[in-house]
PDB file of C-alpha atoms in Angstrom:
ATOM      1  CA  MET Z   1       0.000   0.000   0.000  1.00  0.00           C
ATOM      2  CA  THR Z   2       1.384   3.390  -1.005  1.00  0.00           C
ATOM      3  CA  LYS Z   3       2.041   5.765   1.833  1.00  0.00           C
ATOM      4  CA  GLN Z   4       0.039   8.955   1.495  1.00  0.00           C
ATOM      5  CA  SER Z   5       1.359  12.465   1.879  1.00  0.00           C
ATOM      6  CA  GLN Z   6       0.704  14.005   5.270  1.00  0.00           C
ATOM      7  CA  PRO Z   7      -2.487  16.109   5.291  1.00  0.00           C
ATOM      8  CA  THR Z   8      -2.009  19.864   5.173  1.00  0.00           C
ATOM      9  CA  GLN Z   9      -4.092  23.017   5.023  1.00  0.00           C
ATOM     10  CA  ARG Z  10      -3.317  23.528   1.333  1.00  0.00           C
ATOM     11  CA  LYS Z  11      -5.923  25.474  -0.635  1.00  0.00           C
ATOM     12  CA  ILE Z  12      -7.096  23.141  -3.374  1.00  0.00           C
ATOM     13  CA  LYS Z  13      -7.729  24.735  -6.759  1.00  0.00           C
ATOM     14  CA  VAL Z  14      -9.781  23.433  -9.669  1.00  0.00           C
ATOM     15  CA  ALA Z  15      -8.798  23.926 -13.305  1.00  0.00           C
ATOM     16  CA  ALA Z  16     -11.635  23.276 -15.756  1.00  0.00           C
ATOM     17  CA  SER Z  17     -10.327  21.436 -18.820  1.00  0.00           C
ATOM     18  CA  ILE Z  18     -12.242  22.559 -21.902  1.00  0.00           C
ATOM     19  CA  LEU Z  19     -11.260  19.421 -23.824  1.00  0.00           C
ATOM     20  CA  ALA Z  20     -14.471  17.887 -22.447  1.00  0.00           C
ATOM     21  CA  ALA Z  21     -16.668  20.917 -23.145  1.00  0.00           C
ATOM     22  CA  ASP Z  22     -19.082  21.373 -26.046  1.00  0.00           C
ATOM     23  CA  PHE Z  23     -16.979  23.338 -28.540  1.00  0.00           C
ATOM     24  CA  GLY Z  24     -20.138  24.536 -30.244  1.00  0.00           C
ATOM     25  CA  HIS Z  25     -21.021  26.445 -27.072  1.00  0.00           C
ATOM     26  CA  LEU Z  26     -17.561  26.929 -25.597  1.00  0.00           C
ATOM     27  CA  ALA Z  27     -17.994  30.487 -24.359  1.00  0.00           C
ATOM     28  CA  ALA Z  28     -21.159  29.523 -22.478  1.00  0.00           C
ATOM     29  CA  ALA Z  29     -19.473  26.477 -20.942  1.00  0.00           C
ATOM     30  CA  VAL Z  30     -16.522  28.552 -19.764  1.00  0.00           C
ATOM     31  CA  ASP Z  31     -18.862  31.172 -18.334  1.00  0.00           C
ATOM     32  CA  ARG Z  32     -20.755  28.528 -16.350  1.00  0.00           C
ATOM     33  CA  ALA Z  33     -17.474  27.110 -15.068  1.00  0.00           C
ATOM     34  CA  GLU Z  34     -16.366  30.580 -14.006  1.00  0.00           C
ATOM     35  CA  GLN Z  35     -19.669  31.201 -12.240  1.00  0.00           C
ATOM     36  CA  ALA Z  36     -19.289  27.822 -10.514  1.00  0.00           C
ATOM     37  CA  GLY Z  37     -16.056  28.991  -8.922  1.00  0.00           C
ATOM     38  CA  VAL Z  38     -13.285  27.198 -10.809  1.00  0.00           C
ATOM     39  CA  ASP Z  39      -9.903  28.824 -10.379  1.00  0.00           C
ATOM     40  CA  ARG Z  40      -8.614  28.652 -13.939  1.00  0.00           C
ATOM     41  CA  ILE Z  41      -9.330  27.355 -17.424  1.00  0.00           C
ATOM     42  CA  HIS Z  42      -7.100  24.545 -18.694  1.00  0.00           C
ATOM     43  CA  VAL Z  43      -6.591  24.462 -22.470  1.00  0.00           C
ATOM     44  CA  ASP Z  44      -5.181  21.308 -24.071  1.00  0.00           C
ATOM     45  CA  VAL Z  45      -3.234  21.859 -27.285  1.00  0.00           C
ATOM     46  CA  MET Z  46      -2.343  18.711 -29.265  1.00  0.00           C
ATOM     47  CA  ASP Z  47      -0.351  18.507 -32.476  1.00  0.00           C
ATOM     48  CA  GLY Z  48      -1.000  14.966 -33.716  1.00  0.00           C
ATOM     49  CA  HIS Z  49       2.686  14.113 -33.224  1.00  0.00           C
ATOM     50  CA  PHE Z  50       3.480  14.240 -29.519  1.00  0.00           C
ATOM     51  CA  VAL Z  51       0.035  12.741 -28.927  1.00  0.00           C
ATOM     52  CA  PRO Z  52      -2.220  11.119 -31.547  1.00  0.00           C
ATOM     53  CA  ASN Z  53      -5.019  13.677 -31.403  1.00  0.00           C
ATOM     54  CA  ILE Z  54      -5.197  17.174 -32.852  1.00  0.00           C
ATOM     55  CA  SER Z  55      -7.135  19.734 -30.836  1.00  0.00           C
ATOM     56  CA  ILE Z  56      -6.946  23.534 -30.909  1.00  0.00           C
ATOM     57  CA  GLY Z  57      -4.471  26.379 -31.240  1.00  0.00           C
ATOM     58  CA  THR Z  58      -3.944  30.075 -30.665  1.00  0.00           C
ATOM     59  CA  PRO Z  59      -7.234  31.310 -32.223  1.00  0.00           C
ATOM     60  CA  VAL Z  60      -9.271  29.477 -29.577  1.00  0.00           C
ATOM     61  CA  VAL Z  61      -7.042  30.790 -26.787  1.00  0.00           C
ATOM     62  CA  ALA Z  62      -7.468  34.321 -28.133  1.00  0.00           C
ATOM     63  CA  SER Z  63     -11.244  33.853 -28.274  1.00  0.00           C
ATOM     64  CA  LEU Z  64     -11.335  32.528 -24.715  1.00  0.00           C
ATOM     65  CA  ARG Z  65      -9.304  35.493 -23.529  1.00  0.00           C
ATOM     66  CA  LYS Z  66     -12.131  37.764 -24.661  1.00  0.00           C
ATOM     67  CA  VAL Z  67     -14.842  35.949 -22.705  1.00  0.00           C
ATOM     68  CA  THR Z  68     -13.264  35.120 -19.340  1.00  0.00           C
ATOM     69  CA  SER Z  69     -11.246  36.912 -16.696  1.00  0.00           C
ATOM     70  CA  LEU Z  70      -9.981  33.607 -15.284  1.00  0.00           C
ATOM     71  CA  PRO Z  71      -6.342  32.646 -15.816  1.00  0.00           C
ATOM     72  CA  LEU Z  72      -5.821  30.614 -18.983  1.00  0.00           C
ATOM     73  CA  GLU Z  73      -3.446  27.702 -18.464  1.00  0.00           C
ATOM     74  CA  THR Z  74      -2.319  26.224 -21.782  1.00  0.00           C
ATOM     75  CA  HIS Z  75      -1.059  22.637 -21.799  1.00  0.00           C
ATOM     76  CA  LEU Z  76       1.215  22.165 -24.808  1.00  0.00           C
ATOM     77  CA  MET Z  77       1.114  18.492 -25.767  1.00  0.00           C
ATOM     78  CA  ILE Z  78       3.330  19.195 -28.744  1.00  0.00           C
ATOM     79  CA  ASP Z  79       6.841  18.522 -29.989  1.00  0.00           C
ATOM     80  CA  GLU Z  80       9.419  21.277 -29.356  1.00  0.00           C
ATOM     81  CA  PRO Z  81       7.019  23.682 -27.604  1.00  0.00           C
ATOM     82  CA  ILE Z  82       9.681  26.395 -27.451  1.00  0.00           C
ATOM     83  CA  ARG Z  83       8.685  27.326 -31.003  1.00  0.00           C
ATOM     84  CA  TYR Z  84       5.210  28.376 -29.888  1.00  0.00           C
ATOM     85  CA  LEU Z  85       5.635  29.939 -26.448  1.00  0.00           C
ATOM     86  CA  GLU Z  86       5.426  33.528 -27.645  1.00  0.00           C
ATOM     87  CA  LEU Z  87       2.443  32.845 -29.909  1.00  0.00           C
ATOM     88  CA  PHE Z  88       0.410  31.442 -27.030  1.00  0.00           C
ATOM     89  CA  GLN Z  89       1.491  34.250 -24.736  1.00  0.00           C
ATOM     90  CA  GLN Z  90       0.360  36.797 -27.315  1.00  0.00           C
ATOM     91  CA  ALA Z  91      -2.942  34.941 -27.714  1.00  0.00           C
ATOM     92  CA  GLY Z  92      -3.673  35.443 -24.024  1.00  0.00           C
ATOM     93  CA  SER Z  93      -2.293  32.475 -22.105  1.00  0.00           C
ATOM     94  CA  ASP Z  94      -1.346  33.336 -18.538  1.00  0.00           C
ATOM     95  CA  SER Z  95       0.741  30.208 -18.051  1.00  0.00           C
ATOM     96  CA  LEU Z  96       2.112  27.388 -20.165  1.00  0.00           C
ATOM     97  CA  LEU Z  97       2.706  23.739 -19.358  1.00  0.00           C
ATOM     98  CA  VAL Z  98       5.347  21.807 -21.293  1.00  0.00           C
ATOM     99  CA  HIS Z  99       6.232  18.138 -21.125  1.00  0.00           C
ATOM    100  CA  VAL Z 100       9.656  16.972 -20.032  1.00  0.00           C
ATOM    101  CA  GLU Z 101       9.272  14.477 -22.859  1.00  0.00           C
ATOM    102  CA  GLY Z 102       9.212  15.564 -26.491  1.00  0.00           C
ATOM    103  CA  GLN Z 103      11.786  18.344 -26.511  1.00  0.00           C
ATOM    104  CA  SER Z 104      15.510  18.637 -26.886  1.00  0.00           C
ATOM    105  CA  ASN Z 105      16.295  21.230 -24.209  1.00  0.00           C
ATOM    106  CA  LEU Z 106      13.880  21.612 -21.308  1.00  0.00           C
ATOM    107  CA  HIS Z 107      15.989  24.231 -19.535  1.00  0.00           C
ATOM    108  CA  ARG Z 108      16.035  26.443 -22.619  1.00  0.00           C
ATOM    109  CA  THR Z 109      12.257  26.145 -22.978  1.00  0.00           C
ATOM    110  CA  VAL Z 110      11.657  27.087 -19.338  1.00  0.00           C
ATOM    111  CA  GLN Z 111      14.014  30.051 -19.580  1.00  0.00           C
ATOM    112  CA  ALA Z 112      12.377  31.235 -22.802  1.00  0.00           C
ATOM    113  CA  ALA Z 113       9.002  31.278 -21.055  1.00  0.00           C
ATOM    114  CA  LYS Z 114      10.458  33.169 -18.113  1.00  0.00           C
ATOM    115  CA  ASP Z 115      11.953  35.713 -20.510  1.00  0.00           C
ATOM    116  CA  LEU Z 116       8.445  36.279 -21.874  1.00  0.00           C
ATOM    117  CA  GLY Z 117       7.181  36.932 -18.354  1.00  0.00           C
ATOM    118  CA  ILE Z 118       4.673  34.100 -18.480  1.00  0.00           C
ATOM    119  CA  GLY Z 119       4.033  31.371 -15.915  1.00  0.00           C
ATOM    120  CA  ILE Z 120       5.701  28.063 -16.761  1.00  0.00           C
ATOM    121  CA  GLY Z 121       5.165  24.531 -15.541  1.00  0.00           C
ATOM    122  CA  VAL Z 122       6.442  21.097 -16.482  1.00  0.00           C
ATOM    123  CA  VAL Z 123       4.451  17.921 -17.069  1.00  0.00           C
ATOM    124  CA  ILE Z 124       5.408  14.272 -16.642  1.00  0.00           C
ATOM    125  CA  ASN Z 125       3.623  11.355 -18.271  1.00  0.00           C
ATOM    126  CA  PRO Z 126       2.614   8.226 -16.318  1.00  0.00           C
ATOM    127  CA  ALA Z 127       5.670   6.296 -17.511  1.00  0.00           C
ATOM    128  CA  THR Z 128       8.157   9.085 -16.741  1.00  0.00           C
ATOM    129  CA  PRO Z 129      10.082   8.882 -13.435  1.00  0.00           C
ATOM    130  CA  VAL Z 130       9.743  11.800 -11.054  1.00  0.00           C
ATOM    131  CA  ASP Z 131      13.480  12.458 -11.055  1.00  0.00           C
ATOM    132  CA  ALA Z 132      13.055  13.772 -14.607  1.00  0.00           C
ATOM    133  CA  VAL Z 133      12.132  17.123 -13.037  1.00  0.00           C
ATOM    134  CA  ASP Z 134      14.881  17.241 -10.404  1.00  0.00           C
ATOM    135  CA  ALA Z 135      17.099  19.639 -12.347  1.00  0.00           C
ATOM    136  CA  ILE Z 136      14.270  22.054 -13.156  1.00  0.00           C
ATOM    137  CA  ILE Z 137      11.770  21.878 -10.290  1.00  0.00           C
ATOM    138  CA  ASP Z 138      13.218  24.924  -8.519  1.00  0.00           C
ATOM    139  CA  GLN Z 139      12.770  27.033 -11.667  1.00  0.00           C
ATOM    140  CA  VAL Z 140       9.103  26.402 -12.479  1.00  0.00           C
ATOM    141  CA  ASP Z 141       5.761  27.560 -11.134  1.00  0.00           C
ATOM    142  CA  GLN Z 142       4.036  24.209 -11.404  1.00  0.00           C
ATOM    143  CA  VAL Z 143       4.651  20.489 -11.807  1.00  0.00           C
ATOM    144  CA  LEU Z 144       1.772  18.556 -13.336  1.00  0.00           C
ATOM    145  CA  VAL Z 145       1.472  14.785 -13.116  1.00  0.00           C
ATOM    146  CA  MET Z 146      -0.506  13.142 -15.900  1.00  0.00           C
ATOM    147  CA  THR Z 147      -2.662  10.587 -14.131  1.00  0.00           C
ATOM    148  CA  VAL Z 148      -3.742   9.149 -17.487  1.00  0.00           C
ATOM    149  CA  ASP Z 149      -1.920   8.763 -20.783  1.00  0.00           C
ATOM    150  CA  PRO Z 150      -2.065  12.149 -22.530  1.00  0.00           C
ATOM    151  CA  GLY Z 151      -4.085  12.906 -25.618  1.00  0.00           C
ATOM    152  CA  PHE Z 152      -7.583  11.678 -24.817  1.00  0.00           C
ATOM    153  CA  GLY Z 153     -10.251  12.853 -22.398  1.00  0.00           C
ATOM    154  CA  GLY Z 154     -12.526  10.703 -20.289  1.00  0.00           C
ATOM    155  CA  GLN Z 155      -9.962   8.109 -19.178  1.00  0.00           C
ATOM    156  CA  ALA Z 156      -9.808   6.446 -15.766  1.00  0.00           C
ATOM    157  CA  LEU Z 157      -7.089   7.572 -13.370  1.00  0.00           C
ATOM    158  CA  ILE Z 158      -4.069   5.250 -13.283  1.00  0.00           C
ATOM    159  CA  PRO Z 159      -3.667   4.452  -9.550  1.00  0.00           C
ATOM    160  CA  SER Z 160       0.114   4.022  -9.713  1.00  0.00           C
ATOM    161  CA  THR Z 161       0.533   7.662 -10.750  1.00  0.00           C
ATOM    162  CA  LEU Z 162      -0.465   8.792  -7.264  1.00  0.00           C
ATOM    163  CA  ALA Z 163       2.884   7.513  -5.996  1.00  0.00           C
ATOM    164  CA  LYS Z 164       4.495  10.127  -8.245  1.00  0.00           C
ATOM    165  CA  VAL Z 165       2.336  12.816  -6.665  1.00  0.00           C
ATOM    166  CA  ILE Z 166       3.425  11.702  -3.193  1.00  0.00           C
ATOM    167  CA  ALA Z 167       7.095  11.719  -4.202  1.00  0.00           C
ATOM    168  CA  LEU Z 168       6.843  15.158  -5.789  1.00  0.00           C
ATOM    169  CA  ARG Z 169       4.972  16.571  -2.799  1.00  0.00           C
ATOM    170  CA  ASP Z 170       7.876  15.433  -0.642  1.00  0.00           C
ATOM    171  CA  LYS Z 171      10.450  16.993  -2.992  1.00  0.00           C
ATOM    172  CA  ILE Z 172       8.596  20.308  -3.077  1.00  0.00           C
ATOM    173  CA  ASP Z 173       8.030  20.507   0.667  1.00  0.00           C
ATOM    174  CA  THR Z 174      11.515  19.330   1.607  1.00  0.00           C
ATOM    175  CA  ALA Z 175      13.107  21.979  -0.606  1.00  0.00           C
ATOM    176  CA  GLY Z 176      10.666  24.669   0.529  1.00  0.00           C
ATOM    177  CA  LEU Z 177       9.577  25.401  -3.028  1.00  0.00           C
ATOM    178  CA  GLN Z 178       6.523  27.446  -3.971  1.00  0.00           C
ATOM    179  CA  CYS Z 179       5.588  25.595  -7.164  1.00  0.00           C
ATOM    180  CA  GLU Z 180       2.125  24.096  -7.418  1.00  0.00           C
ATOM    181  CA  LEU Z 181       1.582  20.362  -7.785  1.00  0.00           C
ATOM    182  CA  SER Z 182      -1.205  19.436 -10.181  1.00  0.00           C
ATOM    183  CA  VAL Z 183      -2.902  16.266 -11.385  1.00  0.00           C
ATOM    184  CA  ASP Z 184      -4.587  15.826 -14.747  1.00  0.00           C
ATOM    185  CA  GLY Z 185      -6.637  12.861 -15.903  1.00  0.00           C
ATOM    186  CA  GLY Z 186      -9.479  10.827 -14.483  1.00  0.00           C
ATOM    187  CA  ILE Z 187     -10.199  13.382 -11.772  1.00  0.00           C
ATOM    188  CA  SER Z 188     -13.731  12.934 -10.443  1.00  0.00           C
ATOM    189  CA  PRO Z 189     -15.580  13.156  -7.120  1.00  0.00           C
ATOM    190  CA  ALA Z 190     -14.396   9.585  -6.476  1.00  0.00           C
ATOM    191  CA  THR Z 191     -10.703  10.167  -7.231  1.00  0.00           C
ATOM    192  CA  ALA Z 192     -10.238  13.790  -6.145  1.00  0.00           C
ATOM    193  CA  PRO Z 193      -9.871  12.899  -2.439  1.00  0.00           C
ATOM    194  CA  GLU Z 194      -7.111  10.409  -3.304  1.00  0.00           C
ATOM    195  CA  ALA Z 195      -5.253  12.997  -5.370  1.00  0.00           C
ATOM    196  CA  ILE Z 196      -5.554  15.597  -2.623  1.00  0.00           C
ATOM    197  CA  ALA Z 197      -4.387  13.114   0.016  1.00  0.00           C
ATOM    198  CA  ALA Z 198      -1.385  12.295  -2.174  1.00  0.00           C
ATOM    199  CA  GLY Z 199      -0.428  15.967  -2.177  1.00  0.00           C
ATOM    200  CA  ALA Z 200      -2.034  17.672  -5.165  1.00  0.00           C
ATOM    201  CA  ASP Z 201      -2.727  21.414  -5.013  1.00  0.00           C
ATOM    202  CA  VAL Z 202      -4.578  21.675  -8.324  1.00  0.00           C
ATOM    203  CA  LEU Z 203      -7.163  19.309  -9.797  1.00  0.00           C
ATOM    204  CA  VAL Z 204      -7.511  19.473 -13.571  1.00  0.00           C
ATOM    205  CA  ALA Z 205     -10.942  18.106 -14.430  1.00  0.00           C
ATOM    206  CA  GLY Z 206     -12.825  17.987 -17.705  1.00  0.00           C
ATOM    207  CA  SER Z 207     -15.422  15.255 -18.013  1.00  0.00           C
ATOM    208  CA  ALA Z 208     -16.301  15.505 -14.311  1.00  0.00           C
ATOM    209  CA  ILE Z 209     -17.245  19.155 -14.853  1.00  0.00           C
ATOM    210  CA  PHE Z 210     -18.547  19.505 -18.394  1.00  0.00           C
ATOM    211  CA  ARG Z 211     -20.075  16.048 -18.883  1.00  0.00           C
ATOM    212  CA  SER Z 212     -21.600  15.565 -15.468  1.00  0.00           C
ATOM    213  CA  GLU Z 213     -25.278  14.653 -15.218  1.00  0.00           C
ATOM    214  CA  SER Z 214     -25.609  17.400 -12.622  1.00  0.00           C
ATOM    215  CA  SER Z 215     -25.057  21.117 -13.171  1.00  0.00           C
ATOM    216  CA  ILE Z 216     -21.549  22.471 -13.647  1.00  0.00           C
ATOM    217  CA  ALA Z 217     -21.837  24.232 -10.286  1.00  0.00           C
ATOM    218  CA  ASP Z 218     -22.753  20.996  -8.522  1.00  0.00           C
ATOM    219  CA  ALA Z 219     -20.020  19.130 -10.389  1.00  0.00           C
ATOM    220  CA  VAL Z 220     -17.370  21.608  -9.252  1.00  0.00           C
ATOM    221  CA  ASP Z 221     -18.624  21.457  -5.662  1.00  0.00           C
ATOM    222  CA  ALA Z 222     -18.446  17.656  -5.757  1.00  0.00           C
ATOM    223  CA  LEU Z 223     -14.706  17.798  -6.416  1.00  0.00           C
ATOM    224  CA  GLY Z 224     -14.281  19.103  -2.890  1.00  0.00           C
TER     225      GLY Z 224
END
């Protein structure tokens, strides 16, 4: 049995992932999520190379920027994201998330984002060891653990990924770092307590919010 992180008084934040929203009524969905009290909007960008799917790009981010005052967190599931940092910043992203996998120089990418004055976080896939972020964790604003394989919404959380959350929580707390620890994938009212107990600060949820049988407000409340 995996040892859980010690409970704390951390403020838990919710990021609404629009990948699960109705793109035909995206502005309305984002507005309802904002009214429900989510803390930020999570935008998944996929290029068909780093992950099999293709999703959205800068025009959608720019459109979202016009309809919400919430922070826009853009998750770049793309090869060599350094090429697109400035474009997404100009479109209205408040922070960017880049994978430790799929790029040739993670340090250069993180520094490029910092030079733009935009928030930057790193992401690890389920198969990636947590020590992949050791050399960069003190330079980023967020570490996000994929709790499913990236590229598709609506998957079930992979239980073994919670051990990575526990390990990263320990690294962050031991070093006295201020970076957030997020989880993304399979987050629901059933799994959110496990993720929080493991040490997550931020819950990225899509299907649990936008495809719930209850209202978006009730769905957000159910995440705790």
